[in-house]
Coordinates of C-alpha atoms and ligand atoms in Angstrom, one line a residue:
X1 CA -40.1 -18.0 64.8
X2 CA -43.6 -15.9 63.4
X3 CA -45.7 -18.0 62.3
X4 CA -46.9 -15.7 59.7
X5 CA -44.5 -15.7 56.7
X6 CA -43.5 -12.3 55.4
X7 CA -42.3 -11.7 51.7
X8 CA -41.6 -8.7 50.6
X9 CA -41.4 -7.1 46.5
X10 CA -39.3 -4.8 45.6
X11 CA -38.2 -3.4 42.2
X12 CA -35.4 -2.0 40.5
X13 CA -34.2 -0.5 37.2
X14 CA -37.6 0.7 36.0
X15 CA -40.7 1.3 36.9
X16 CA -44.2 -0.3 35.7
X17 CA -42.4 -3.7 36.0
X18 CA -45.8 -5.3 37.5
X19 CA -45.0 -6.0 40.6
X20 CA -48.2 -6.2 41.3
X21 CA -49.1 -9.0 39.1
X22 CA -46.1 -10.2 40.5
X23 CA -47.2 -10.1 44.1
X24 CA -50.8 -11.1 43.1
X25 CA -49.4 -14.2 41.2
X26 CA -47.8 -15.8 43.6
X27 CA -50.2 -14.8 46.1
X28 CA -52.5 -16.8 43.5
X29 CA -49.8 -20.0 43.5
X30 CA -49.4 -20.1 47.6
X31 CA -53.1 -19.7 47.9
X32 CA -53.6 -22.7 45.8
X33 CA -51.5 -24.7 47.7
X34 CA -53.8 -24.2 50.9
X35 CA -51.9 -21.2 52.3
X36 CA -53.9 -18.4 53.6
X37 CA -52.2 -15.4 52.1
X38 CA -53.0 -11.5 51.9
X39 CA -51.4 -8.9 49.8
X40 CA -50.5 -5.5 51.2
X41 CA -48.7 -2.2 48.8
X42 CA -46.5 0.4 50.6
X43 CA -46.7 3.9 48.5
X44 CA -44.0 6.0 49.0
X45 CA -45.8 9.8 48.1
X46 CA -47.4 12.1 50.8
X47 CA -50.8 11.9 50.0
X48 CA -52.7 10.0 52.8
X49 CA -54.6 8.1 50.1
X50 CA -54.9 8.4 46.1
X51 CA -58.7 9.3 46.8
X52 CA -57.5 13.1 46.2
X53 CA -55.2 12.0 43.0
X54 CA -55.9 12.9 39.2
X55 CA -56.4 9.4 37.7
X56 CA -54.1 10.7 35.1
X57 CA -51.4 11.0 37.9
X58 CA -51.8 7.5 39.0
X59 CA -54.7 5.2 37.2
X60 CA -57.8 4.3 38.9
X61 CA -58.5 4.5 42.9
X62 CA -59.8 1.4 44.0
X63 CA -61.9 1.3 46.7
X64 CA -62.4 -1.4 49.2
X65 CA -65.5 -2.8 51.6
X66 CA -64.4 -0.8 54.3
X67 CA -64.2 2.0 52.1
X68 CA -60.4 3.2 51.8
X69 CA -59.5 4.7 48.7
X70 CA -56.5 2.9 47.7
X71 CA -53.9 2.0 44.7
X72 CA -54.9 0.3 41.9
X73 CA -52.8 -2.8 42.4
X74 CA -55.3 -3.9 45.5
X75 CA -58.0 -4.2 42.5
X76 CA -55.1 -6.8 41.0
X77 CA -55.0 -8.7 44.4
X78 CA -58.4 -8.9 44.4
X79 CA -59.4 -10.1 40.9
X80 CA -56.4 -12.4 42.0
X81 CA -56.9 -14.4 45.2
X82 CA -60.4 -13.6 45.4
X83 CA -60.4 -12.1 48.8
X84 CA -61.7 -8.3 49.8
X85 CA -58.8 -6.4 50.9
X86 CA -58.9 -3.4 53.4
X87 CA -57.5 -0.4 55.2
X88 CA -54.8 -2.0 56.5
X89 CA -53.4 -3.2 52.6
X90 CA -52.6 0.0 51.5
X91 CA -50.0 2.4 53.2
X92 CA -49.0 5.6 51.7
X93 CA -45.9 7.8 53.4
X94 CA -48.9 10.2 54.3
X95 CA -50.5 7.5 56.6
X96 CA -47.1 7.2 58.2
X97 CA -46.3 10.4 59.0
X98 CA -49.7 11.9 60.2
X99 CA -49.9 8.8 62.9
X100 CA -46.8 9.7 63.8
X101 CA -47.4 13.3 64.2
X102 CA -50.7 12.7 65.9
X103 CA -48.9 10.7 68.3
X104 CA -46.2 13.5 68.6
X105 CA -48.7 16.0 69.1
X106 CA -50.6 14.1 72.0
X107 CA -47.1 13.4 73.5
X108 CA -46.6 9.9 72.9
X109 CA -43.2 10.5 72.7
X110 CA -42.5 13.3 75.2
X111 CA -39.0 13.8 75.8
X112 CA -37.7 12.7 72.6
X113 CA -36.8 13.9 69.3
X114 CA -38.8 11.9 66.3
X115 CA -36.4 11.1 63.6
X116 CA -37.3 8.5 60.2
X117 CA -35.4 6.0 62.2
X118 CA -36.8 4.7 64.5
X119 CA -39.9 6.8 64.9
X120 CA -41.3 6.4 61.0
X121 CA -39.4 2.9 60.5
X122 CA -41.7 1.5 63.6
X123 CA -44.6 2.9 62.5
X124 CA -44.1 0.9 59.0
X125 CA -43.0 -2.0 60.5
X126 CA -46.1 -2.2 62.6
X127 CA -48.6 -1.5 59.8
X128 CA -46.5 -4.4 57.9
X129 CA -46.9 -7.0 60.8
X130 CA -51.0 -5.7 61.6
X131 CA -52.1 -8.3 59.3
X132 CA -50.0 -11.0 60.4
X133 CA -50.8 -10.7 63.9
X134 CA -54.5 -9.7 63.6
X135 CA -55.2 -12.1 60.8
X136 CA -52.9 -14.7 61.4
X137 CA -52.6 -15.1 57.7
X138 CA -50.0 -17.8 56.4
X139 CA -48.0 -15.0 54.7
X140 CA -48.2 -11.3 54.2
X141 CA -47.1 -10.3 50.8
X142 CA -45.7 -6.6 50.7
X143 CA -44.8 -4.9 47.3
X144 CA -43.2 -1.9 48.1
X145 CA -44.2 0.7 45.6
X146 CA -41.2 2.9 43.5
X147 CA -38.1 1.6 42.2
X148 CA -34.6 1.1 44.7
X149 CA -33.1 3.9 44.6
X150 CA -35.7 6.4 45.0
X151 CA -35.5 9.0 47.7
X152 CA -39.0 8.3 49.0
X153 CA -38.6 4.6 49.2
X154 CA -35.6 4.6 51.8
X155 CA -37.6 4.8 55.0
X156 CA -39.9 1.2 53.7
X157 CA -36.5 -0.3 52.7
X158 CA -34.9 0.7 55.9
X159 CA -38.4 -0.7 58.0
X160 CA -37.6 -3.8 55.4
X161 CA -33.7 -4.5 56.5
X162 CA -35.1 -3.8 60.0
X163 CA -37.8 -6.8 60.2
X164 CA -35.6 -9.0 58.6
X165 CA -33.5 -9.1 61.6
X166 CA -36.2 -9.4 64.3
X167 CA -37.7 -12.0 62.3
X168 CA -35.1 -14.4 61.1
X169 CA -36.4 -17.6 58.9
X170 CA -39.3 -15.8 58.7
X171 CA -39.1 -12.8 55.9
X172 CA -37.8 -12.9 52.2
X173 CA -37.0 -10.4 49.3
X174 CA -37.8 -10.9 45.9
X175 CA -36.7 -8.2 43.9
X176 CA -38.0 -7.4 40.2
X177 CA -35.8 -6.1 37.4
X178 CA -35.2 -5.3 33.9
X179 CA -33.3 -7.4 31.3
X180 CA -33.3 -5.0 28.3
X181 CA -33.1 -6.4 24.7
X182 CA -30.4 -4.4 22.9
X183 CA -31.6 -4.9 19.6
X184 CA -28.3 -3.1 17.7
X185 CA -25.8 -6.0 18.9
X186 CA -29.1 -8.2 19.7
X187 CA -28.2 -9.2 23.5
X188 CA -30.0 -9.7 26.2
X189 CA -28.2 -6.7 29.4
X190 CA -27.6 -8.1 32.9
X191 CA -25.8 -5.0 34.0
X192 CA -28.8 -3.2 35.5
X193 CA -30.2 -5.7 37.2
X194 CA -26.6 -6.1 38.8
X195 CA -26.4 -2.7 39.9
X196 CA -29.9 -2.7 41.3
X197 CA -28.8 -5.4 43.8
X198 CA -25.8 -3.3 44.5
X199 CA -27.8 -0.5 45.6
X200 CA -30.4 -2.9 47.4
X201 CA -27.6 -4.4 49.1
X202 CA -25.8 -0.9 49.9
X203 CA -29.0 -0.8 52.0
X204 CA -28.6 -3.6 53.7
X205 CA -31.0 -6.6 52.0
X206 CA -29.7 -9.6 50.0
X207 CA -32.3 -10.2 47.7
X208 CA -33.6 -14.2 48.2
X209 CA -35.2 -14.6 45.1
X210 CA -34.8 -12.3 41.8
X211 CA -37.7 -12.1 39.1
X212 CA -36.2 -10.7 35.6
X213 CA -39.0 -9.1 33.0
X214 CA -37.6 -9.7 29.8
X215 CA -39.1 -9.5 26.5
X216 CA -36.9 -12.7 24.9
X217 CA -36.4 -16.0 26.7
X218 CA -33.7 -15.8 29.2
X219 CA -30.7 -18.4 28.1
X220 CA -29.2 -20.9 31.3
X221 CA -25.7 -18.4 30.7
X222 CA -27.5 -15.4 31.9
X223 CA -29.2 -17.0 34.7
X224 CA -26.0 -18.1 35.7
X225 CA -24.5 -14.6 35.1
X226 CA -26.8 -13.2 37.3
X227 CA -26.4 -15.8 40.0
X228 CA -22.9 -15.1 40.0
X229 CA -22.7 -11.2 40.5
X230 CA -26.3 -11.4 42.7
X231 CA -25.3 -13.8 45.3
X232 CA -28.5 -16.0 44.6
X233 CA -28.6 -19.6 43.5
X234 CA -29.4 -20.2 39.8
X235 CA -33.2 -21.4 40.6
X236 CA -33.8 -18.5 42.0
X237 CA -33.5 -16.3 38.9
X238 CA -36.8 -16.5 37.9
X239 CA -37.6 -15.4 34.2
X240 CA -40.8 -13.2 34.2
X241 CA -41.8 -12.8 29.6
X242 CA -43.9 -10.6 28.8
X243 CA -47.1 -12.6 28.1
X244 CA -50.6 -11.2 26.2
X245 CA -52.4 -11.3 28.9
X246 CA -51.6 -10.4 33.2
X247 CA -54.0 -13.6 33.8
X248 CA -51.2 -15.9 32.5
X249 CA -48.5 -14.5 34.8
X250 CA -49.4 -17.2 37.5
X251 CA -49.2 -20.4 35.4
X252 CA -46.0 -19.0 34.2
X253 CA -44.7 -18.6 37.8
X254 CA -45.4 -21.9 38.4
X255 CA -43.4 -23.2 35.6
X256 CA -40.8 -21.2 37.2
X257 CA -41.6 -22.2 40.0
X258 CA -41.4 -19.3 42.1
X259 CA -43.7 -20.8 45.2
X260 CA -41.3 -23.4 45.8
X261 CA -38.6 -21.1 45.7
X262 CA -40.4 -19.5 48.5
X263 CA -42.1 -22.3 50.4
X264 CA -38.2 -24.1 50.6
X265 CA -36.1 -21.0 51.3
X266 CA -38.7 -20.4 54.3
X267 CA -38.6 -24.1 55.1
X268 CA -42.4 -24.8 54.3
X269 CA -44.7 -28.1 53.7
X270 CA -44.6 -27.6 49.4
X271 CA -47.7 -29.8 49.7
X272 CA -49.2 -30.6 46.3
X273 CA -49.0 -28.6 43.0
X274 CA -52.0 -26.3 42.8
X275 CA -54.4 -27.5 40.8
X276 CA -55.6 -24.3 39.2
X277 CA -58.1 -25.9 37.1
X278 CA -60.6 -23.0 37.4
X279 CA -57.8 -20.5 36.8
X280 CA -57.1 -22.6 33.6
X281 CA -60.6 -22.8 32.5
X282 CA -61.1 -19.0 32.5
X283 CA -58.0 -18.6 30.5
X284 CA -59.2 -21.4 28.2
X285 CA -62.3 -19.5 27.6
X286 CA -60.9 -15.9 27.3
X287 CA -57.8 -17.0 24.8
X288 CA -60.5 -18.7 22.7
X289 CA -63.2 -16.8 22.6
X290 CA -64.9 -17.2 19.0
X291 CA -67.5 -14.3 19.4
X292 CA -66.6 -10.4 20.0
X293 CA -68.7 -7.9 20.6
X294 CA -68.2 -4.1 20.3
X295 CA -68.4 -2.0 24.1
X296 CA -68.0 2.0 24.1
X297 CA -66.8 3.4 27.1
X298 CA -67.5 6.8 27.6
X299 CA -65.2 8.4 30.0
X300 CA -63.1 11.7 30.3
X301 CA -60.1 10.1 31.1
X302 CA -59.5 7.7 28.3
X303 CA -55.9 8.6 27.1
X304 CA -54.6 6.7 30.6
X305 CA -56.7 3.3 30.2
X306 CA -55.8 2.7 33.9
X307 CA -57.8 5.4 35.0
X308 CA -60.8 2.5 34.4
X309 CA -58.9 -0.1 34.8
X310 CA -61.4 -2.2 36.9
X311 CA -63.7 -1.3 34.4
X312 CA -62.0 -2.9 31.7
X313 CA -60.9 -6.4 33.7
X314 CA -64.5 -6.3 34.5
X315 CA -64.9 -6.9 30.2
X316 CA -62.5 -9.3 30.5
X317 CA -63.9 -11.5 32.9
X318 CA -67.5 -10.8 31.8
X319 CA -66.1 -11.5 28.4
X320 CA -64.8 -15.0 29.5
X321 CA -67.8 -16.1 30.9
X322 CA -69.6 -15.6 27.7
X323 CA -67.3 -17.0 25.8
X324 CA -66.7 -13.8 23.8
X325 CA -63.5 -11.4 23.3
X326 CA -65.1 -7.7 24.9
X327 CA -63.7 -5.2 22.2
X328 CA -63.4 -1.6 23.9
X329 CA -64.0 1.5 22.1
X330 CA -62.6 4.3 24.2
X331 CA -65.4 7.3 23.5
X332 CA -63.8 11.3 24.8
X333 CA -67.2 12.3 26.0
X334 CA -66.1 16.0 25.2
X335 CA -66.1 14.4 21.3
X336 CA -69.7 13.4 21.8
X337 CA -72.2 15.7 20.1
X338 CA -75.4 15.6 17.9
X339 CA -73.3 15.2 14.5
X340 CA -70.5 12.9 16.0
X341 CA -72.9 10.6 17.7
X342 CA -74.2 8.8 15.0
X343 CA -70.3 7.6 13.2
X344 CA -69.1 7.3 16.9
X345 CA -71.6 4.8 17.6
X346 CA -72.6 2.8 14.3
X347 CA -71.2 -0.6 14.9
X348 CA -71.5 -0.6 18.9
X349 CA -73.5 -3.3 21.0
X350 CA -73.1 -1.6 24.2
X351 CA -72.5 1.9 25.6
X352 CA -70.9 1.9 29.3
X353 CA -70.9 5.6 30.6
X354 CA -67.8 5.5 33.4
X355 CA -67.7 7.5 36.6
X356 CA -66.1 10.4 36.7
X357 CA -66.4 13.9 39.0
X358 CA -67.0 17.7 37.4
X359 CA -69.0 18.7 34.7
X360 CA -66.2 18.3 31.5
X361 CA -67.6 16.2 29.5
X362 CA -70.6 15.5 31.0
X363 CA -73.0 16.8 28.2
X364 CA -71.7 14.1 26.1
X365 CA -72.2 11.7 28.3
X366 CA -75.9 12.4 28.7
X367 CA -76.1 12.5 24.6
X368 CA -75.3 9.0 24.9
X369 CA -77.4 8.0 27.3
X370 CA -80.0 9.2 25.6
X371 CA -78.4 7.9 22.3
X372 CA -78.6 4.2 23.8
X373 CA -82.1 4.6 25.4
X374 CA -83.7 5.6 22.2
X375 CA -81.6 3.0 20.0
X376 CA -82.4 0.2 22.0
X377 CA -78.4 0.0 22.7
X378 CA -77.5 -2.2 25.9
X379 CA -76.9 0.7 28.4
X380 CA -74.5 0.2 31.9
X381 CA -74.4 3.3 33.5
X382 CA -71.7 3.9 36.9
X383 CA -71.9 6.4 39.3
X384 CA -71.7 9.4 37.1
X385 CA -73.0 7.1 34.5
X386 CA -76.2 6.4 36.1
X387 CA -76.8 9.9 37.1
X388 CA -76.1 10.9 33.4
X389 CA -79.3 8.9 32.7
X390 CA -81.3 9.9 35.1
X391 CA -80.7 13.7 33.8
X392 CA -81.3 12.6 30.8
X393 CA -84.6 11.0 31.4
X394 CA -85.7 13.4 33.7
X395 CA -84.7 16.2 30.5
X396 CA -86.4 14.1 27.5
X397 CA -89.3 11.9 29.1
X398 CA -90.2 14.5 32.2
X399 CA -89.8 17.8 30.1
X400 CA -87.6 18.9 33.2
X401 CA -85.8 21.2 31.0
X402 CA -82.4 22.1 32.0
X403 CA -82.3 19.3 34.8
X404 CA -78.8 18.5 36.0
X405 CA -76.9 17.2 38.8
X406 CA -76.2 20.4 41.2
X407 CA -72.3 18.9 41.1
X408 CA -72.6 20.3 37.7
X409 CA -74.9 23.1 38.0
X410 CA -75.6 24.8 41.5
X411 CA -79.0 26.5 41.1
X412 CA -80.7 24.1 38.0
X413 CA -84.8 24.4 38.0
X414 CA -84.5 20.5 38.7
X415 CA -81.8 19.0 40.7
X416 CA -82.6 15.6 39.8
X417 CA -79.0 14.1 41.2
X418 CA -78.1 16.5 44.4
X419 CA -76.2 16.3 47.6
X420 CA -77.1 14.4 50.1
X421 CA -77.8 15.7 53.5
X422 CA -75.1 14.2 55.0
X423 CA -72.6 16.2 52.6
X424 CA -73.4 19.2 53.3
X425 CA -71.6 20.4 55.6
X426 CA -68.4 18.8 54.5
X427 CA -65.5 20.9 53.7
X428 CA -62.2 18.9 53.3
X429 CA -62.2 17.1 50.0
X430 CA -60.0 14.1 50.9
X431 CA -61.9 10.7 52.6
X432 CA -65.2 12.3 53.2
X433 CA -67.1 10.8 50.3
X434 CA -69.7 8.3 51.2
X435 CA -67.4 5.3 50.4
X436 CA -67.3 1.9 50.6
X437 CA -69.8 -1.3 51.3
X438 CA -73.3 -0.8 51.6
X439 CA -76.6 -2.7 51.1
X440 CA -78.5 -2.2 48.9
X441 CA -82.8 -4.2 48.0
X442 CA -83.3 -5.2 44.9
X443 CA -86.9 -5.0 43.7
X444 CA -88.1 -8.2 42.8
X445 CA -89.3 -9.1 39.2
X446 CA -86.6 -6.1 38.0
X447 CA -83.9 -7.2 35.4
X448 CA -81.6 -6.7 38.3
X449 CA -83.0 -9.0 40.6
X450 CA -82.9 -11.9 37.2
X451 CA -79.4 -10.6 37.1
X452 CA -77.9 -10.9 40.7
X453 CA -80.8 -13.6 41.5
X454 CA -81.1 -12.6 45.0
X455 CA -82.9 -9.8 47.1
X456 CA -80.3 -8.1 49.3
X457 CA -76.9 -7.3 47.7
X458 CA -73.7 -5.2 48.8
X459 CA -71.5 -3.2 47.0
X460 CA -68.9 -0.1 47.0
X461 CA -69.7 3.6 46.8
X462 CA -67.6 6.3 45.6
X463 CA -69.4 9.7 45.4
X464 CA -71.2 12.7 47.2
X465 CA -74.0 13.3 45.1
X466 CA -77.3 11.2 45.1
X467 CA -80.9 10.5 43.2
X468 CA -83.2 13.2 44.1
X469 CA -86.1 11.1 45.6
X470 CA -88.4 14.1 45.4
X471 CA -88.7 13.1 42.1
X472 CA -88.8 9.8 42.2
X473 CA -92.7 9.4 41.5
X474 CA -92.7 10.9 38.3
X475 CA -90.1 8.7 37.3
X476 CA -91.1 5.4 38.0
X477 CA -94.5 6.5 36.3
X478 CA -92.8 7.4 33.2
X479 CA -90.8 4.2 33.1
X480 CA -87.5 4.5 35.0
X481 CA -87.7 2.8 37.9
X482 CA -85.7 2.4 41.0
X483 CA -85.1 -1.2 41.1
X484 CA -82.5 -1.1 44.2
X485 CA -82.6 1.5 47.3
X486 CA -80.7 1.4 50.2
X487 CA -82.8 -0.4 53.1
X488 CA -82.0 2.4 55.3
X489 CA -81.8 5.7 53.7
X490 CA -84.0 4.5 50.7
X491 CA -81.6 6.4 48.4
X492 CA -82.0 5.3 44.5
X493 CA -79.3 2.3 44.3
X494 CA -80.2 1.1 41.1
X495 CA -82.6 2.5 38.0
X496 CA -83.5 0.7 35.2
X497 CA -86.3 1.0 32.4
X498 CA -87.3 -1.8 32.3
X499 CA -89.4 -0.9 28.6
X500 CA -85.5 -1.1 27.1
X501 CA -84.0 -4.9 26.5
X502 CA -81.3 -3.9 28.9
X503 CA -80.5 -0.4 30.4
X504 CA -78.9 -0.1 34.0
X505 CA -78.2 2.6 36.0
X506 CA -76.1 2.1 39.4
X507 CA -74.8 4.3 42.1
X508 CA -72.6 2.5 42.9
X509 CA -69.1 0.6 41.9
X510 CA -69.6 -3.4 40.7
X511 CA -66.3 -3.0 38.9
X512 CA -65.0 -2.7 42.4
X513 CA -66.3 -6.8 43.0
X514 CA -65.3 -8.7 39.6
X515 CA -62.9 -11.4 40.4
X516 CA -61.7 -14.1 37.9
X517 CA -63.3 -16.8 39.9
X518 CA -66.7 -14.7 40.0
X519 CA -67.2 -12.3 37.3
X520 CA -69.3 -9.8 38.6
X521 CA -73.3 -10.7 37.3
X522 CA -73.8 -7.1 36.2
X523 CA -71.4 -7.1 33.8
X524 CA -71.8 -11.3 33.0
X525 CA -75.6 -10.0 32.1
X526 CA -74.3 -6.5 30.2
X527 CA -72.3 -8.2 27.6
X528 CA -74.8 -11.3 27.4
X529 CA -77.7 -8.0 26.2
X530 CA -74.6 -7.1 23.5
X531 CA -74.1 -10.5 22.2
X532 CA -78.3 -9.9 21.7
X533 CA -77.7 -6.6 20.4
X534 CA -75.2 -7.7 17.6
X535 CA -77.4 -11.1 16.5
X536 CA -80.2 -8.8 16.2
X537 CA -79.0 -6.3 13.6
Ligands
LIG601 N1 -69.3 12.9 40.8 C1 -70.3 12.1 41.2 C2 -70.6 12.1 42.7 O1 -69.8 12.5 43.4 C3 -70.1 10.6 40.7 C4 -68.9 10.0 41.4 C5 -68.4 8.8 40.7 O2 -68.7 8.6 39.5 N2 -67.7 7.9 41.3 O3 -71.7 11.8 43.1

């Protein structure tokens, strides 16, 4: 029998069940009972990775140490259990097939014709078992992305049914459905959910363990019901309310007690009830948070909030640490202008300018940087956000006039953000950023160094386009300084004005890094300078 445990997520019905949370909550609960656990996602489209996605099309792309450009949901597993995730967590169908082509091409497979089974299935099944047998983790979560049902998902449920006969006593299914609330004959519907195992079944898996999202409390009859038709015992219907908040999703688990649903089917030590005290605490802290303050985030993608959504979990736990509720105002920078600025701005404590790519937008978002410099307005600049300050700076303090990022503008008098070197003579768009975990000194005595209280930090990248250190000089003379380069390459890291009670400027992604058990000190400081901000005015 494999040692490593393998549990596997489906869903069915609907999508934007959370699976996710799902998979990250119980990851949470096994974890606190001294299992070592990881978390992987399956994505059933073509693209090799979401890097080359429209964060309309599919929320934010979460990047990890070792720089893959993955699904959002890895951000969830993250804030979760606490542990970086990698490559080898997130699988899209485009992985699948262009390993197996590249094999086909070398001739890996000479002779033979390569067909989904059991060319594609294999090549699933041993991305799947990787982190077992490279990590030796206790269990390997897999959430399979789609709903049952769907064309593109057959080949992971196939690799699914596959594994669950090579490994018996080792793997188990939990599938997540619908209850709808008909509120005309107000009644709680089983009949999806029954039909969803149908067709999961037709496929060849008995779901172990079923997890219903429902919006009312699930009555013992219907658990029963759905016992009955699903071929499951009635504890392992497992009622999944929707709650305020995706941080409570693991205490309710417990009560449901999902992990031990899972640690006796695979005949596993329960060992003591997690503890979850700091889990609890944070909780405690966000759900009774007496102060607010007021954040603007200036993005261009703010109609689809998952599009920042590390961003905004950042607030959360930043907000819990200070023991203050993190009120967002979502700001279209293509609404910023010099009349709008003023109303759009009047009762905020902080302006956070997102990251973003291509010039829509973007004179807005340098109005408000400057907006916040010259207001004395807590400023937390990312990626694009810190090179809209920079722009700015370099436009309104330098008398650079016309400055600009030459991702925006090719031939500007001063390209103040510009290419670097390395980038140049990339052509294909997808992967070829400069992504993922990289050092970065932080100047001592800067508000950054107070901040992260140490001298030599890492964290994620996600861009092409740099600080221009030609002109460095004149801006650390005029009162922007660079208060983090990269040891190496000495690119700009970090700016800061250090004249300003708090205005930050990073290249790179801290969002990426905020976990509930360690609230990233960037933003713990940011909305700390906003609490100032709204006692002083
Ligand atoms: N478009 C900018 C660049 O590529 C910023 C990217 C970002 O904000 N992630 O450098």
């Amino acid at each position: 029998m494999s040692k490593t445990k393998y549990i596997f997520v489906t869903g069915g019905v609907s999508s934007s069940l959370g699976k996710g949370i799902i998979s990250a909550s119980l990851a949470k609960l096994l974890q606190s009972r001294g299992y070592s656990v990881t978390i992987q996602k399956l994505d059933p489209y073509i693209n090799v990775d979401p890097g080359t996605l429209n964060p309309y099309e599919h929320g934010e792309c979460y990047v990890t140490d070792d720089g893959a450009e993955t699904d959002l949901d890895l951000g969830h597993y993250e804030r979760f259990i606490n542990i970086p995730t990698s490559q080898a967590n997130n699988i899209t169908t485009g992985k699948v097939y262009q390993t197996v082509i590249e094999k086909e091409r070398r001739g890996d497979y000479l002779g033979k014709t390569v067909q989904v089974i059991p060319h594609i299935t294999d090549e699933i099944k041993h991305r799947i078992k990787i982190l077992g047998n490279k990590f030796k983790h206790d269990f390997v979560i897999t959430e399979i992305g789609g709903t049952v049902g769907d064309i593109e998902s057959l080949p992971y449920i196939e690799a699914v049914r596959q594994l669950r006969w090579e490994m018996p006593g080792s793997s188990l299914v939990i599938h997540l459905t619908l209850v709808p609330f008909l509120s005309a004959s107000g009644e709680l519907k089983t009949k999806p959910t029954q039909h969803s195992v149908k067709l999961l079944l037709e496929n060849g898996i008995q779901p172990d363990i079923l997890v219903l999202r429902t919006e009312h409390n699930l009555t013992k009859e219907i658990r029963e019901k759905v016992a009955r038709f699903c071929n499951v015992g009635i504890e392992s219907v497992i009622q999944s309310i929707d709650v305020k908040t995706i941080y409570e999703v693991p205490l309710l688990m417990s009560e449901e007690k999902l992990d031990v649903q899972v640690l006796e089917k695979l005949k596993l030590e329960v060992k003591e009830k997690p503890a979850l005290n700091e889990w609890k605490a944070f909780l405690n802290k966000m759900q009774n948070a007496k102060k607010t303050v007021s954040v603007a985030l200036v993005g261009k993608y703010i109609d689809l909030q998952d599009s920042y959504k590390s961003i905004v979990e950042s607030f959360v736990h930043a907000g819990a640490s200070n023991e203050t509720k993190v009120q967002v105002k979502w700001v279209d920078a293509e609404n910023v202008n010099n009349q709008s600025i003023a109303a759009i701005f009047k009762d905020i404590n902080g302006i956070l300018i997102a990251p973003g790519f291509g010039h829509r937008g973007i004179e807005g978002k340098i109005l408000a940087a400057q907006y916040a410099r010259e207001n004395q307005i807590p400023f937390f600049g990312i990626c694009l956000g810190m090179q809209c300050a920079v722009i700015e700076f370099a436009r309104n303090i330098l008398g650079y006039e016309n400055a600009n990022s030459t991702e925006m503008i090719d031939n500007t008098p001063y390209p103040v953000i510009d290419l670097m070197e390395a980038q140049k003579s990339i052509i294909e768009m997808g992967g070829t950023m400069r992504l993922g975990s990289y050092p970065c000194k932080v100047k001592k005595g800067s508000l950054v160094h107070q901040t992260y209280k140490t001298g030599v930090v890492n964290e994620r990248h996600r861009h092409r386009y740099e600080f221009n250190n030609t002109y460095l000089n004149d801006f650390e003379t005029h009162g922007m300084i660079a208060s983090g380069v990269n040891p190496e390459s000495e690119l700009v890291e970090i700016i800061e004005i250090p004249a300003h009670p708090w205005f930050i400027g990073v290249q790179f992604h801290p969002e990426y890094k905020s976990t509930v058990v360690n609230p990233h000190p960037l933003f713990v400081s940011f909305i700390k300078a906003c609490l100032l901000n709204k006692s002083n005015k």
